[in-house]
Amino acid sequence: MKMHIKSVMVADQAKAHKFYTDVLGFKTKHNIEFGEHRWLTLVSPEEEGGVELALEPNVYPAARSLQESLHKDGIPWTQFSVPNLVAEYERLEALGVNFRTPPTDAAGTRFAIFDDTCGNLIQLIEVAD
C-alpha cells in the first residue's frame, strides 16, 4: 500500500491553485470540472509520478471548522520537505509568503511554518536527499 493523494482544504480553488503553482512551484496534474468545483491535483516537479496534492473545496461545515481551528491554534494542516530550509525560506519570503515561524531547530530537525493564504498553515521541514 502506498500513499496516492494528500488533501488540503481551501476556500477558493482558483486562488489556491495560483499560490501552490506560481509561488510554491507545484505542477498541475488534474484540473477537471466537477460540478461547481474542480478535481484539482498538483505534483512536485521533482516527483511528477509521486503523491498528488488535492486542493479540496472547503464546503463541508465540519471540515471548515477544523481548518479554522487548526489555523487559529497555529497547527499546520500538512508538511512538505525541502533539502535546504533556509534557502527555501528566503525564496518564499522574497515572493511575499507570510511565515508564522521562521526556520527553527528543534528535536534534531529544522522546520518553518507559513500561511498558504487559503486558510492553512503549512510546515516545511528540512530533509536531506
N, CA, C and O atoms as a Tinker XYZ file with bonds, in Angstrom:
   516  protein
     1  N      0.846000   -1.173000    0.000000    73     2
     2  CA     0.000000    0.000000    0.000000    64     1     3
     3  C      0.893000    1.239000    0.000000    63     2     4     5
     4  O      1.864000    1.320000    0.753000    81     3
     5  N      0.550000    2.201000   -0.856000    73     3     6
     6  CA     1.304000    3.449000   -0.937000    64     5     7
     7  C      0.339000    4.622000   -0.862000    63     6     8     9
     8  O     -0.835000    4.502000   -1.210000    81     7
     9  N      0.852000    5.752000   -0.405000    73     7    10
    10  CA     0.031000    6.960000   -0.421000    64     9    11
    11  C     -0.129000    7.419000   -1.861000    63    10    12    13
    12  O      0.810000    7.347000   -2.654000    81    11
    13  N     -1.331000    7.893000   -2.194000    73    11    14
    14  CA    -1.613000    8.337000   -3.553000    64    13    15
    15  C     -1.950000    9.832000   -3.587000    63    14    16    17
    16  O     -1.442000   10.570000   -4.432000    81    15
    17  N     -2.816000   10.274000   -2.656000    73    15    18
    18  CA    -3.242000   11.669000   -2.635000    64    17    19
    19  C     -3.222000   12.196000   -1.202000    63    18    20    21
    20  O     -3.620000   11.508000   -0.262000    81    19
    21  N     -2.755000   13.419000   -1.062000    73    19    22
    22  CA    -2.796000   14.179000    0.190000    64    21    23
    23  C     -3.715000   15.355000   -0.099000    63    22    24    25
    24  O     -3.625000   15.958000   -1.168000    81    23
    25  N     -4.599000   15.691000    0.839000    73    23    26
    26  CA    -5.557000   16.773000    0.597000    64    25    27
    27  C     -5.293000   17.982000    1.480000    63    26    28    29
    28  O     -4.846000   17.860000    2.620000    81    27
    29  N     -5.581000   19.139000    0.928000    73    27    30
    30  CA    -5.566000   20.403000    1.660000    64    29    31
    31  C     -6.897000   21.068000    1.370000    63    30    32    33
    32  O     -7.276000   21.222000    0.208000    81    31
    33  N     -7.614000   21.463000    2.418000    73    31    34
    34  CA    -8.889000   22.158000    2.256000    64    33    35
    35  C     -8.608000   23.617000    1.900000    63    34    36    37
    36  O     -7.754000   24.253000    2.517000    81    35
    37  N     -9.319000   24.144000    0.914000    73    35    38
    38  CA    -9.133000   25.540000    0.504000    64    37    39
    39  C    -10.492000   26.196000    0.272000    63    38    40    41
    40  O    -11.426000   25.564000   -0.223000    81    39
    41  N    -10.584000   27.469000    0.638000    73    39    42
    42  CA   -11.832000   28.203000    0.456000    64    41    43
    43  C    -12.043000   28.609000   -0.999000    63    42    44    45
    44  O    -13.180000   28.723000   -1.457000    81    43
    45  N    -10.955000   28.825000   -1.720000    73    43    46
    46  CA   -11.031000   29.303000   -3.104000    64    45    47
    47  C    -10.030000   28.497000   -3.933000    63    46    48    49
    48  O     -8.821000   28.707000   -3.836000    81    47
    49  N    -10.539000   27.583000   -4.739000    73    47    50
    50  CA    -9.645000   26.709000   -5.507000    64    49    51
    51  C     -8.777000   27.480000   -6.488000    63    50    52    53
    52  O     -7.604000   27.144000   -6.656000    81    51
    53  N     -9.313000   28.496000   -7.135000    73    51    54
    54  CA    -8.525000   29.261000   -8.111000    64    53    55
    55  C     -7.376000   29.994000   -7.422000    63    54    56    57
    56  O     -6.250000   29.986000   -7.919000    81    55
    57  N     -7.649000   30.617000   -6.300000    73    55    58
    58  CA    -6.612000   31.322000   -5.538000    64    57    59
    59  C     -5.552000   30.328000   -5.042000    63    58    60    61
    60  O     -4.353000   30.593000   -5.127000    81    59
    61  N     -6.008000   29.190000   -4.528000    73    59    62
    62  CA    -5.079000   28.167000   -4.038000    64    61    63
    63  C     -4.220000   27.631000   -5.183000    63    62    64    65
    64  O     -3.013000   27.446000   -5.026000    81    63
    65  N     -4.845000   27.384000   -6.330000    73    63    66
    66  CA    -4.110000   26.870000   -7.483000    64    65    67
    67  C     -2.991000   27.824000   -7.866000    63    66    68    69
    68  O     -1.866000   27.393000   -8.116000    81    67
    69  N     -3.287000   29.110000   -7.915000    73    67    70
    70  CA    -2.286000   30.120000   -8.252000    64    69    71
    71  C     -1.153000   30.132000   -7.226000    63    70    72    73
    72  O      0.017000   30.161000   -7.605000    81    71
    73  N     -1.481000   30.109000   -5.946000    73    71    74
    74  CA    -0.456000   30.136000   -4.900000    64    73    75
    75  C      0.425000   28.883000   -4.947000    63    74    76    77
    76  O      1.652000   28.975000   -4.916000    81    75
    77  N     -0.210000   27.729000   -5.022000    73    75    78
    78  CA     0.544000   26.474000   -4.962000    64    77    79
    79  C      1.386000   26.226000   -6.216000    63    78    80    81
    80  O      2.397000   25.527000   -6.150000    81    79
    81  N      0.983000   26.790000   -7.354000    73    79    82
    82  CA     1.792000   26.622000   -8.567000    64    81    83
    83  C      2.762000   27.787000   -8.755000    63    82    84    85
    84  O      3.966000   27.570000   -8.891000    81    83
    85  N      2.252000   29.016000   -8.764000    73    83    86
    86  CA     3.105000   30.181000   -9.048000    64    85    87
    87  C      4.101000   30.482000   -7.943000    63    86    88    89
    88  O      5.220000   30.909000   -8.228000    81    87
    89  N      3.723000   30.271000   -6.691000    73    87    90
    90  CA     4.599000   30.617000   -5.572000    64    89    91
    91  C      5.377000   29.395000   -5.075000    63    90    92    93
    92  O      6.605000   29.429000   -4.989000    81    91
    93  N      4.660000   28.323000   -4.749000    73    91    94
    94  CA     5.344000   27.151000   -4.192000    64    93    95
    95  C      6.045000   26.314000   -5.257000    63    94    96    97
    96  O      7.017000   25.622000   -4.953000    81    95
    97  N      5.569000   26.367000   -6.494000    73    95    98
    98  CA     6.256000   25.675000   -7.579000    64    97    99
    99  C      5.726000   24.297000   -7.934000    63    98   100   101
   100  O      6.369000   23.573000   -8.693000    81    99
   101  N      4.560000   23.912000   -7.400000    73    99   102
   102  CA     3.978000   22.628000   -7.784000    64   101   103
   103  C      3.451000   22.701000   -9.213000    63   102   104   105
   104  O      3.233000   23.790000   -9.745000    81   103
   105  N      3.246000   21.543000   -9.830000    73   103   106
   106  CA     2.721000   21.462000  -11.194000    64   105   107
   107  C      1.318000   20.860000  -11.161000    63   106   108   109
   108  O      1.026000   19.975000  -10.357000    81   107
   109  N      0.457000   21.355000  -12.047000    73   107   110
   110  CA    -0.904000   20.840000  -12.138000    64   109   111
   111  C     -0.883000   19.445000  -12.756000    63   110   112   113
   112  O     -0.285000   19.235000  -13.811000    81   111
   113  N     -1.537000   18.497000  -12.096000    73   111   114
   114  CA    -1.677000   17.141000  -12.640000    64   113   115
   115  C     -3.090000   16.974000  -13.215000    63   114   116   117
   116  O     -3.247000   16.526000  -14.350000    81   115
   117  N     -4.114000   17.332000  -12.435000    73   115   118
   118  CA    -5.507000   17.253000  -12.885000    64   117   119
   119  C     -6.194000   18.574000  -12.567000    63   118   120   121
   120  O     -6.016000   19.128000  -11.483000    81   119
   121  N     -6.969000   19.069000  -13.507000    73   119   122
   122  CA    -7.778000   20.267000  -13.305000    64   121   123
   123  C     -9.049000   20.057000  -14.117000    63   122   124   125
   124  O     -9.168000   20.522000  -15.250000    81   123
   125  N     -9.996000   19.346000  -13.512000    73   123   126
   126  CA   -11.187000   18.872000  -14.210000    64   125   127
   127  C    -12.434000   19.445000  -13.548000    63   126   128   129
   128  O    -12.574000   19.388000  -12.326000    81   127
   129  N    -13.342000   19.998000  -14.354000    73   127   130
   130  CA   -14.608000   20.485000  -13.825000    64   129   131
   131  C    -15.337000   19.343000  -13.158000    63   130   132   133
   132  O    -15.410000   18.235000  -13.691000    81   131
   133  N    -15.882000   19.628000  -11.972000    73   131   134
   134  CA   -16.597000   18.613000  -11.208000    64   133   135
   135  C    -17.747000   19.317000  -10.508000    63   134   136   137
   136  O    -17.650000   19.651000   -9.327000    81   135
   137  N    -18.842000   19.544000  -11.239000    73   135   138
   138  CA   -19.942000   20.329000  -10.684000    64   137   139
   139  C    -19.512000   21.771000  -10.548000    63   138   140   141
   140  O    -18.909000   22.328000  -11.466000    81   139
   141  N    -19.813000   22.385000   -9.416000    73   139   142
   142  CA   -19.434000   23.788000   -9.224000    64   141   143
   143  C    -17.976000   23.943000   -8.800000    63   142   144   145
   144  O    -17.478000   25.066000   -8.709000    81   143
   145  N    -17.292000   22.843000   -8.542000    73   143   146
   146  CA   -15.888000   22.880000   -8.138000    64   145   147
   147  C    -15.035000   22.135000   -9.167000    63   146   148   149
   148  O    -15.501000   21.834000  -10.266000    81   147
   149  N    -13.814000   21.848000   -8.813000    73   147   150
   150  CA   -12.895000   21.163000   -9.724000    64   149   151
   151  C    -12.226000   19.995000   -9.006000    63   150   152   153
   152  O    -12.055000   20.025000   -7.787000    81   151
   153  N    -11.850000   18.971000   -9.762000    73   151   154
   154  CA   -10.945000   17.938000   -9.265000    64   153   155
   155  C     -9.570000   18.478000   -9.629000    63   154   156   157
   156  O     -9.147000   18.413000  -10.783000    81   155
   157  N     -8.880000   19.011000   -8.627000    73   155   158
   158  CA    -7.661000   19.771000   -8.844000    64   157   159
   159  C     -6.542000   19.166000   -8.018000    63   158   160   161
   160  O     -6.543000   19.254000   -6.790000    81   159
   161  N     -5.577000   18.542000   -8.709000    73   159   162
   162  CA    -4.437000   17.955000   -8.002000    64   161   163
   163  C     -3.132000   18.490000   -8.579000    63   162   164   165
   164  O     -3.041000   18.847000   -9.754000    81   163
   165  N     -2.139000   18.531000   -7.720000    73   163   166
   166  CA    -0.815000   19.029000   -8.074000    64   165   167
   167  C      0.218000   17.979000   -7.713000    63   166   168   169
   168  O     -0.032000   17.089000   -6.900000    81   167
   169  N      1.390000   18.102000   -8.336000    73   167   170
   170  CA     2.515000   17.232000   -8.000000    64   169   171
   171  C      3.772000   18.078000   -7.892000    63   170   172   173
   172  O      3.846000   19.188000   -8.418000    81   171
   173  N      4.745000   17.533000   -7.206000    73   171   174
   174  CA     6.049000   18.170000   -7.132000    64   173   175
   175  C      6.754000   17.971000   -8.468000    63   174   176   177
   176  O      6.692000   16.877000   -9.028000    81   175
   177  N      7.427000   19.001000   -8.997000    73   175   178
   178  CA     8.174000   18.810000  -10.240000    64   177   179
   179  C      9.309000   17.797000  -10.078000    63   178   180   181
   180  O      9.785000   17.236000  -11.065000    81   179
   181  N      9.741000   17.564000   -8.846000    73   179   182
   182  CA    10.792000   16.571000   -8.595000    64   181   183
   183  C     10.245000   15.146000   -8.537000    63   182   184   185
   184  O     11.007000   14.185000   -8.637000    81   183
   185  N      8.911000   15.004000   -8.374000    73   183   186
   186  CA     8.277000   13.684000   -8.273000    64   185   187
   187  C      6.937000   13.705000   -9.008000    63   186   188   189
   188  O      5.882000   13.560000   -8.390000    81   187
   189  N      6.982000   13.883000  -10.301000    73   187   190
   190  CA     5.734000   14.008000  -11.059000    64   189   191
   191  C      4.858000   12.771000  -10.970000    63   190   192   193
   192  O      3.646000   12.866000  -11.160000    81   191
   193  N      5.435000   11.622000  -10.689000    73   191   194
   194  CA     4.655000   10.399000  -10.519000    64   193   195
   195  C      4.393000   10.085000   -9.062000    63   194   196   197
   196  O      3.896000    9.006000   -8.738000    81   195
   197  N      4.722000   11.017000   -8.178000    73   195   198
   198  CA     4.588000   10.794000   -6.738000    64   197   199
   199  C      3.210000   11.147000   -6.213000    63   198   200   201
   200  O      2.240000   11.241000   -6.965000    81   199
   201  N      3.146000   11.338000   -4.917000    73   199   202
   202  CA     1.898000   11.661000   -4.234000    64   201   203
   203  C      1.338000   12.979000   -4.777000    63   202   204   205
   204  O      2.063000   13.961000   -4.929000    81   203
   205  N      0.043000   12.978000   -5.062000    73   203   206
   206  CA    -0.633000   14.175000   -5.550000    64   205   207
   207  C     -1.175000   14.969000   -4.362000    63   206   208   209
   208  O     -1.527000   14.400000   -3.329000    81   207
   209  N     -1.236000   16.282000   -4.523000    73   207   210
   210  CA    -1.837000   17.168000   -3.540000    64   209   211
   211  C     -3.166000   17.645000   -4.108000    63   210   212   213
   212  O     -3.195000   18.363000   -5.107000    81   211
   213  N     -4.270000   17.245000   -3.473000    73   211   214
   214  CA    -5.602000   17.675000   -3.914000    64   213   215
   215  C     -5.967000   18.966000   -3.203000    63   214   216   217
   216  O     -5.883000   19.054000   -1.978000    81   215
   217  N     -6.367000   19.959000   -3.966000    73   215   218
   218  CA    -6.863000   21.215000   -3.404000    64   217   219
   219  C     -8.379000   21.074000   -3.309000    63   218   220   221
   220  O     -9.106000   21.335000   -4.268000    81   219
   221  N     -8.832000   20.661000   -2.142000    73   219   222
   222  CA   -10.238000   20.316000   -1.911000    64   221   223
   223  C    -11.064000   21.548000   -1.576000    63   222   224   225
   224  O    -10.658000   22.340000   -0.726000    81   223
   225  N    -12.213000   21.732000   -2.221000    73   223   226
   226  CA   -13.072000   22.860000   -1.869000    64   225   227
   227  C    -13.606000   22.687000   -0.449000    63   226   228   229
   228  O    -14.130000   21.633000   -0.092000    81   227
   229  N    -13.466000   23.723000    0.336000    73   227   230
   230  CA   -13.839000   23.663000    1.739000    64   229   231
   231  C    -15.307000   24.039000    1.917000    63   230   232   233
   232  O    -15.626000   25.122000    2.406000    81   231
   233  N    -16.189000   23.137000    1.517000    73   231   234
   234  CA   -17.619000   23.418000    1.564000    64   233   235
   235  C    -18.345000   22.644000    2.673000    63   234   236   237
   236  O    -19.492000   22.960000    2.987000    81   235
   237  N    -17.712000   21.664000    3.253000    73   235   238
   238  CA   -18.328000   20.874000    4.314000    64   237   239
   239  C    -18.115000   21.596000    5.648000    63   238   240   241
   240  O    -16.968000   21.803000    6.044000    81   239
   241  N    -19.181000   21.983000    6.352000    73   239   242
   242  CA   -19.035000   22.804000    7.558000    64   241   243
   243  C    -18.079000   22.241000    8.615000    63   242   244   245
   244  O    -17.320000   23.001000    9.215000    81   243
   245  N    -18.099000   20.950000    8.849000    73   243   246
   246  CA   -17.216000   20.370000    9.862000    64   245   247
   247  C    -15.750000   20.501000    9.450000    63   246   248   249
   248  O    -14.891000   20.765000   10.291000    81   247
   249  N    -15.463000   20.321000    8.169000    73   247   250
   250  CA   -14.089000   20.464000    7.683000    64   249   251
   251  C    -13.643000   21.915000    7.781000    63   250   252   253
   252  O    -12.504000   22.191000    8.157000    81   251
   253  N    -14.525000   22.834000    7.448000    73   251   254
   254  CA   -14.206000   24.257000    7.537000    64   253   255
   255  C    -13.924000   24.646000    8.986000    63   254   256   257
   256  O    -13.004000   25.418000    9.257000    81   255
   257  N    -14.706000   24.118000    9.907000    73   255   258
   258  CA   -14.499000   24.392000   11.332000    64   257   259
   259  C    -13.146000   23.849000   11.799000    63   258   260   261
   260  O    -12.427000   24.520000   12.540000    81   259
   261  N    -12.804000   22.638000   11.365000    73   259   262
   262  CA   -11.499000   22.062000   11.713000    64   261   263
   263  C    -10.372000   22.924000   11.157000    63   262   264   265
   264  O     -9.414000   23.234000   11.865000    81   263
   265  N    -10.486000   23.306000    9.900000    73   263   266
   266  CA    -9.453000   24.130000    9.275000    64   265   267
   267  C     -9.276000   25.444000   10.042000    63   266   268   269
   268  O     -8.149000   25.845000   10.335000    81   267
   269  N    -10.372000   26.103000   10.362000    73   267   270
   270  CA   -10.300000   27.368000   11.092000    64   269   271
   271  C     -9.680000   27.193000   12.471000    63   270   272   273
   272  O     -8.899000   28.036000   12.911000    81   271
   273  N    -10.019000   26.112000   13.150000    73   271   274
   274  CA    -9.466000   25.851000   14.487000    64   273   275
   275  C     -7.969000   25.577000   14.436000    63   274   276   277
   276  O     -7.211000   26.096000   15.256000    81   275
   277  N     -7.543000   24.765000   13.475000    73   275   278
   278  CA    -6.115000   24.479000   13.343000    64   277   279
   279  C     -5.333000   25.758000   13.058000    63   278   280   281
   280  O     -4.288000   26.004000   13.660000    81   279
   281  N     -5.847000   26.564000   12.141000    73   279   282
   282  CA    -5.169000   27.810000   11.777000    64   281   283
   283  C     -5.078000   28.741000   12.988000    63   282   284   285
   284  O     -4.015000   29.291000   13.275000    81   283
   285  N     -6.183000   28.914000   13.689000    73   283   286
   286  CA    -6.233000   29.786000   14.866000    64   285   287
   287  C     -5.248000   29.316000   15.945000    63   286   288   289
   288  O     -4.610000   30.134000   16.607000    81   287
   289  N     -5.130000   28.008000   16.113000    73   287   290
   290  CA    -4.252000   27.449000   17.141000    64   289   291
   291  C     -2.800000   27.306000   16.688000    63   290   292   293
   292  O     -1.948000   26.867000   17.460000    81   291
   293  N     -2.515000   27.679000   15.427000    73   291   294
   294  CA    -1.142000   27.632000   14.929000    64   293   295
   295  C     -0.650000   26.241000   14.568000    63   294   296   297
   296  O      0.553000   25.981000   14.577000    81   295
   297  N     -1.577000   25.347000   14.253000    73   295   298
   298  CA    -1.212000   23.962000   13.930000    64   297   299
   299  C     -1.232000   23.771000   12.414000    63   298   300   301
   300  O     -2.255000   24.016000   11.776000    81   299
   301  N     -0.115000   23.337000   11.832000    73   299   302
   302  CA    -0.075000   23.117000   10.381000    64   301   303
   303  C     -1.040000   22.021000    9.939000    63   302   304   305
   304  O     -1.250000   21.030000   10.638000    81   303
   305  N     -1.622000   22.232000    8.751000    73   303   306
   306  CA    -2.519000   21.233000    8.157000    64   305   307
   307  C     -1.711000   20.051000    7.642000    63   306   308   309
   308  O     -2.124000   18.899000    7.781000    81   307
   309  N     -0.545000   20.345000    7.039000    73   307   310
   310  CA     0.303000   19.292000    6.488000    64   309   311
   311  C      1.740000   19.776000    6.445000    63   310   312   313
   312  O      2.049000   20.875000    6.906000    81   311
   313  N      2.611000   18.956000    5.892000    73   311   314
   314  CA     4.044000   19.237000    5.892000    64   313   315
   315  C      4.648000   18.869000    4.535000    63   314   316   317
   316  O      4.302000   17.852000    3.935000    81   315
   317  N      5.558000   19.726000    4.070000    73   315   318
   318  CA     6.325000   19.454000    2.852000    64   317   319
   319  C      7.796000   19.442000    3.225000    63   318   320   321
   320  O      8.217000   20.174000    4.120000    81   319
   321  N      8.581000   18.615000    2.545000    73   319   322
   322  CA    10.014000   18.555000    2.823000    64   321   323
   323  C     10.803000   19.310000    1.759000    63   322   324   325
   324  O     10.419000   19.362000    0.590000    81   323
   325  N     11.899000   19.884000    2.190000    73   323   326
   326  CA    12.828000   20.589000    1.305000    64   325   327
   327  C     14.242000   20.208000    1.718000    63   326   328   329
   328  O     14.478000   19.923000    2.892000    81   327
   329  N     15.200000   20.194000    0.772000    73   327   330
   330  CA    16.571000   19.822000    1.132000    64   329   331
   331  C     17.332000   20.937000    1.841000    63   330   332   333
   332  O     18.274000   20.658000    2.583000    81   331
   333  N     16.941000   22.205000    1.626000    73   331   334
   334  CA    17.631000   23.331000    2.256000    64   333   335
   335  C     16.572000   24.327000    2.727000    63   334   336   337
   336  O     16.092000   25.155000    1.953000    81   335
   337  N     16.224000   24.235000    3.990000    73   335   338
   338  CA    15.134000   25.034000    4.529000    64   337   339
   339  C     15.423000   26.529000    4.471000    63   338   340   341
   340  O     14.540000   27.308000    4.113000    81   339
   341  N     16.609000   26.936000    4.806000    73   339   342
   342  CA    16.932000   28.361000    4.805000    64   341   343
   343  C     16.812000   28.936000    3.399000    63   342   344   345
   344  O     16.255000   30.019000    3.224000    81   343
   345  N     17.321000   28.234000    2.402000    73   343   346
   346  CA    17.221000   28.711000    1.018000    64   345   347
   347  C     15.759000   28.799000    0.578000    63   346   348   349
   348  O     15.373000   29.768000   -0.077000    81   347
   349  N     14.949000   27.811000    0.924000    73   347   350
   350  CA    13.528000   27.828000    0.544000    64   349   351
   351  C     12.787000   28.939000    1.292000    63   350   352   353
   352  O     11.939000   29.620000    0.717000    81   351
   353  N     13.104000   29.115000    2.549000    73   351   354
   354  CA    12.521000   30.207000    3.338000    64   353   355
   355  C     12.820000   31.552000    2.677000    63   354   356   357
   356  O     11.919000   32.374000    2.507000    81   355
   357  N     14.061000   31.777000    2.309000    73   355   358
   358  CA    14.448000   33.040000    1.679000    64   357   359
   359  C     13.762000   33.231000    0.330000    63   358   360   361
   360  O     13.341000   34.340000    0.004000    81   359
   361  N     13.646000   32.163000   -0.457000    73   359   362
   362  CA    12.975000   32.240000   -1.757000    64   361   363
   363  C     11.507000   32.601000   -1.576000    63   362   364   365
   364  O     10.994000   33.491000   -2.255000    81   363
   365  N     10.831000   31.913000   -0.660000    73   363   366
   366  CA     9.405000   32.154000   -0.452000    64   365   367
   367  C      9.141000   33.503000    0.204000    63   366   368   369
   368  O      8.175000   34.184000   -0.141000    81   367
   369  N      9.978000   33.885000    1.129000    73   367   370
   370  CA     9.805000   35.183000    1.773000    64   369   371
   371  C      9.953000   36.312000    0.742000    63   370   372   373
   372  O      9.219000   37.299000    0.794000    81   371
   373  N     10.896000   36.167000   -0.188000    73   371   374
   374  CA    11.084000   37.160000   -1.251000    64   373   375
   375  C      9.850000   37.246000   -2.160000    63   374   376   377
   376  O      9.612000   38.278000   -2.789000    81   375
   377  N      9.069000   36.166000   -2.229000    73   375   378
   378  CA     7.838000   36.150000   -3.029000    64   377   379
   379  C      6.627000   36.629000   -2.223000    63   378   380   381
   380  O      5.503000   36.630000   -2.725000    81   379
   381  N      6.861000   37.032000   -0.980000    73   379   382
   382  CA     5.790000   37.579000   -0.159000    64   381   383
   383  C      5.072000   36.594000    0.737000    63   382   384   385
   384  O      4.045000   36.932000    1.324000    81   383
   385  N      5.593000   35.372000    0.857000    73   383   386
   386  CA     4.953000   34.381000    1.717000    64   385   387
   387  C      5.111000   34.813000    3.171000    63   386   388   389
   388  O      6.190000   35.215000    3.604000    81   387
   389  N      4.008000   34.720000    3.912000    73   387   390
   390  CA     3.980000   35.109000    5.315000    64   389   391
   391  C      4.317000   33.905000    6.196000    63   390   392   393
   392  O      3.530000   32.965000    6.306000    81   391
   393  N      5.483000   33.946000    6.814000    73   391   394
   394  CA     5.900000   32.862000    7.704000    64   393   395
   395  C      5.446000   33.149000    9.128000    63   394   396   397
   396  O      5.688000   34.229000    9.667000    81   395
   397  N      4.790000   32.176000    9.722000    73   395   398
   398  CA     4.374000   32.260000   11.119000    64   397   399
   399  C      5.549000   31.906000   12.019000    63   398   400   401
   400  O      5.709000   32.471000   13.101000    81   399
   401  N      6.379000   30.953000   11.554000    73   399   402
   402  CA     7.567000   30.526000   12.293000    64   401   403
   403  C      8.737000   30.492000   11.318000    63   402   404   405
   404  O      8.686000   29.760000   10.330000    81   403
   405  N      9.788000   31.265000   11.571000    73   403   406
   406  CA    10.957000   31.218000   10.696000    64   405   407
   407  C     11.706000   29.899000   10.897000    63   406   408   409
   408  O     11.342000   29.125000   11.782000    81   407
   409  N     12.738000   29.622000   10.103000    73   407   410
   410  CA    13.495000   28.386000   10.312000    64   409   411
   411  C     13.915000   28.235000   11.776000    63   410   412   413
   412  O     14.535000   29.120000   12.367000    81   411
   413  N     13.555000   27.089000   12.330000    73   411   414
   414  CA    13.755000   26.811000   13.753000    64   413   415
   415  C     14.310000   25.409000   13.908000    63   414   416   417
   416  O     13.842000   24.472000   13.261000    81   415
   417  N     15.308000   25.266000   14.764000    73   415   418
   418  CA    15.856000   23.950000   15.084000    64   417   419
   419  C     15.183000   23.429000   16.343000    63   418   420   421
   420  O     15.115000   24.125000   17.356000    81   419
   421  N     14.685000   22.197000   16.270000    73   419   422
   422  CA    14.034000   21.590000   17.431000    64   421   423
   423  C     14.087000   20.073000   17.313000    63   422   424   425
   424  O     13.775000   19.505000   16.266000    81   423
   425  N     14.480000   19.439000   18.383000    73   423   426
   426  CA    14.477000   17.971000   18.464000    64   425   427
   427  C     15.185000   17.317000   17.279000    63   426   428   429
   428  O     14.711000   16.320000   16.734000    81   427
   429  N     16.316000   17.885000   16.889000    73   427   430
   430  CA    17.115000   17.279000   15.835000    64   429   431
   431  C     16.614000   17.525000   14.427000    63   430   432   433
   432  O     17.078000   16.876000   13.490000    81   431
   433  N     15.678000   18.448000   14.255000    73   431   434
   434  CA    15.169000   18.759000   12.926000    64   433   435
   435  C     15.079000   20.269000   12.756000    63   434   436   437
   436  O     15.181000   21.016000   13.728000    81   435
   437  N     14.890000   20.706000   11.546000    73   435   438
   438  CA    14.725000   22.136000   11.252000    64   437   439
   439  C     13.397000   22.293000   10.505000    63   438   440   441
   440  O     13.119000   21.569000    9.549000    81   439
   441  N     12.583000   23.254000   10.961000    73   439   442
   442  CA    11.276000   23.464000   10.334000    64   441   443
   443  C     10.940000   24.940000   10.287000    63   442   444   445
   444  O     11.567000   25.752000   10.968000    81   443
   445  N      9.941000   25.286000    9.475000    73   443   446
   446  CA     9.366000   26.627000    9.401000    64   445   447
   447  C      7.890000   26.444000    9.059000    63   446   448   449
   448  O      7.503000   25.437000    8.466000    81   447
   449  N      7.072000   27.421000    9.435000    73   447   450
   450  CA     5.633000   27.332000    9.185000    64   449   451
   451  C      5.174000   28.603000    8.481000    63   450   452   453
   452  O      5.482000   29.713000    8.916000    81   451
   453  N      4.427000   28.428000    7.376000    73   451   454
   454  CA     3.900000   29.586000    6.647000    64   453   455
   455  C      2.397000   29.473000    6.446000    63   454   456   457
   456  O      1.809000   28.399000    6.575000    81   455
   457  N      1.788000   30.619000    6.123000    73   455   458
   458  CA     0.364000   30.702000    5.831000    64   457   459
   459  C      0.193000   30.570000    4.318000    63   458   460   461
   460  O      0.823000   31.298000    3.552000    81   459
   461  N     -0.661000   29.638000    3.893000    73   459   462
   462  CA    -0.815000   29.407000    2.444000    64   461   463
   463  C     -1.810000   30.359000    1.775000    63   462   464   465
   464  O     -2.120000   30.185000    0.596000    81   463
   465  N     -2.310000   31.344000    2.491000    73   463   466
   466  CA    -3.285000   32.334000    2.015000    64   465   467
   467  C     -4.655000   31.728000    1.717000    63   466   468   469
   468  O     -5.548000   32.426000    1.237000    81   467
   469  N     -4.827000   30.446000    1.995000    73   467   470
   470  CA    -6.066000   29.747000    1.659000    64   469   471
   471  C     -6.699000   29.100000    2.887000    63   470   472   473
   472  O     -7.558000   28.226000    2.769000    81   471
   473  N     -6.257000   29.545000    4.086000    73   471   474
   474  CA    -6.840000   29.037000    5.324000    64   473   475
   475  C     -6.008000   28.024000    6.065000    63   474   476   477
   476  O     -6.446000   27.492000    7.086000    81   475
   477  N     -4.803000   27.741000    5.569000    73   475   478
   478  CA    -3.974000   26.700000    6.190000    64   477   479
   479  C     -2.600000   27.209000    6.585000    63   478   480   481
   480  O     -2.044000   28.113000    5.963000    81   479
   481  N     -2.078000   26.613000    7.620000    73   479   482
   482  CA    -0.663000   26.754000    7.923000    64   481   483
   483  C      0.005000   25.502000    7.387000    63   482   484   485
   484  O     -0.508000   24.395000    7.550000    81   483
   485  N      1.149000   25.683000    6.747000    73   483   486
   486  CA     1.892000   24.578000    6.156000    64   485   487
   487  C      3.287000   24.574000    6.771000    63   486   488   489
   488  O      3.935000   25.616000    6.868000    81   487
   489  N      3.737000   23.410000    7.180000    73   487   490
   490  CA     5.068000   23.278000    7.762000    64   489   491
   491  C      6.043000   22.770000    6.724000    63   490   492   493
   492  O      5.766000   21.793000    6.028000    81   491
   493  N      7.183000   23.432000    6.618000    73   491   494
   494  CA     8.294000   22.943000    5.807000    64   493   495
   495  C      9.280000   22.292000    6.749000    63   494   496   497
   496  O      9.535000   22.808000    7.837000    81   495
   497  N      9.830000   21.185000    6.354000    73   495   498
   498  CA    10.836000   20.508000    7.154000    64   497   499
   499  C     12.030000   20.188000    6.279000    63   498   500   501
   500  O     11.873000   19.792000    5.124000    81   499
   501  N     13.216000   20.358000    6.824000    73   499   502
   502  CA    14.423000   20.080000    6.055000    64   501   503
   503  C     14.746000   18.583000    6.126000    63   502   504   505
   504  O     14.916000   18.015000    7.205000    81   503
   505  N     14.823000   17.973000    4.957000    73   503   506
   506  CA    15.165000   16.562000    4.849000    64   505   507
   507  C     16.245000   16.447000    3.792000    63   506   508   509
   508  O     16.034000   16.812000    2.636000    81   507
   509  N     17.396000   15.942000    4.189000    73   507   510
   510  CA    18.497000   15.773000    3.232000    64   509   511
   511  C     18.128000   14.703000    2.216000    63   510   512   513
   512  O     17.589000   13.654000    2.569000    81   511
   513  N     18.423000   14.980000    0.957000    73   511   514
   514  CA    18.156000   13.982000   -0.105000    64   513   515
   515  C     19.148000   12.855000   -0.051000    63   514   516
   516  O     19.077000   11.931000   -0.862000    81   515
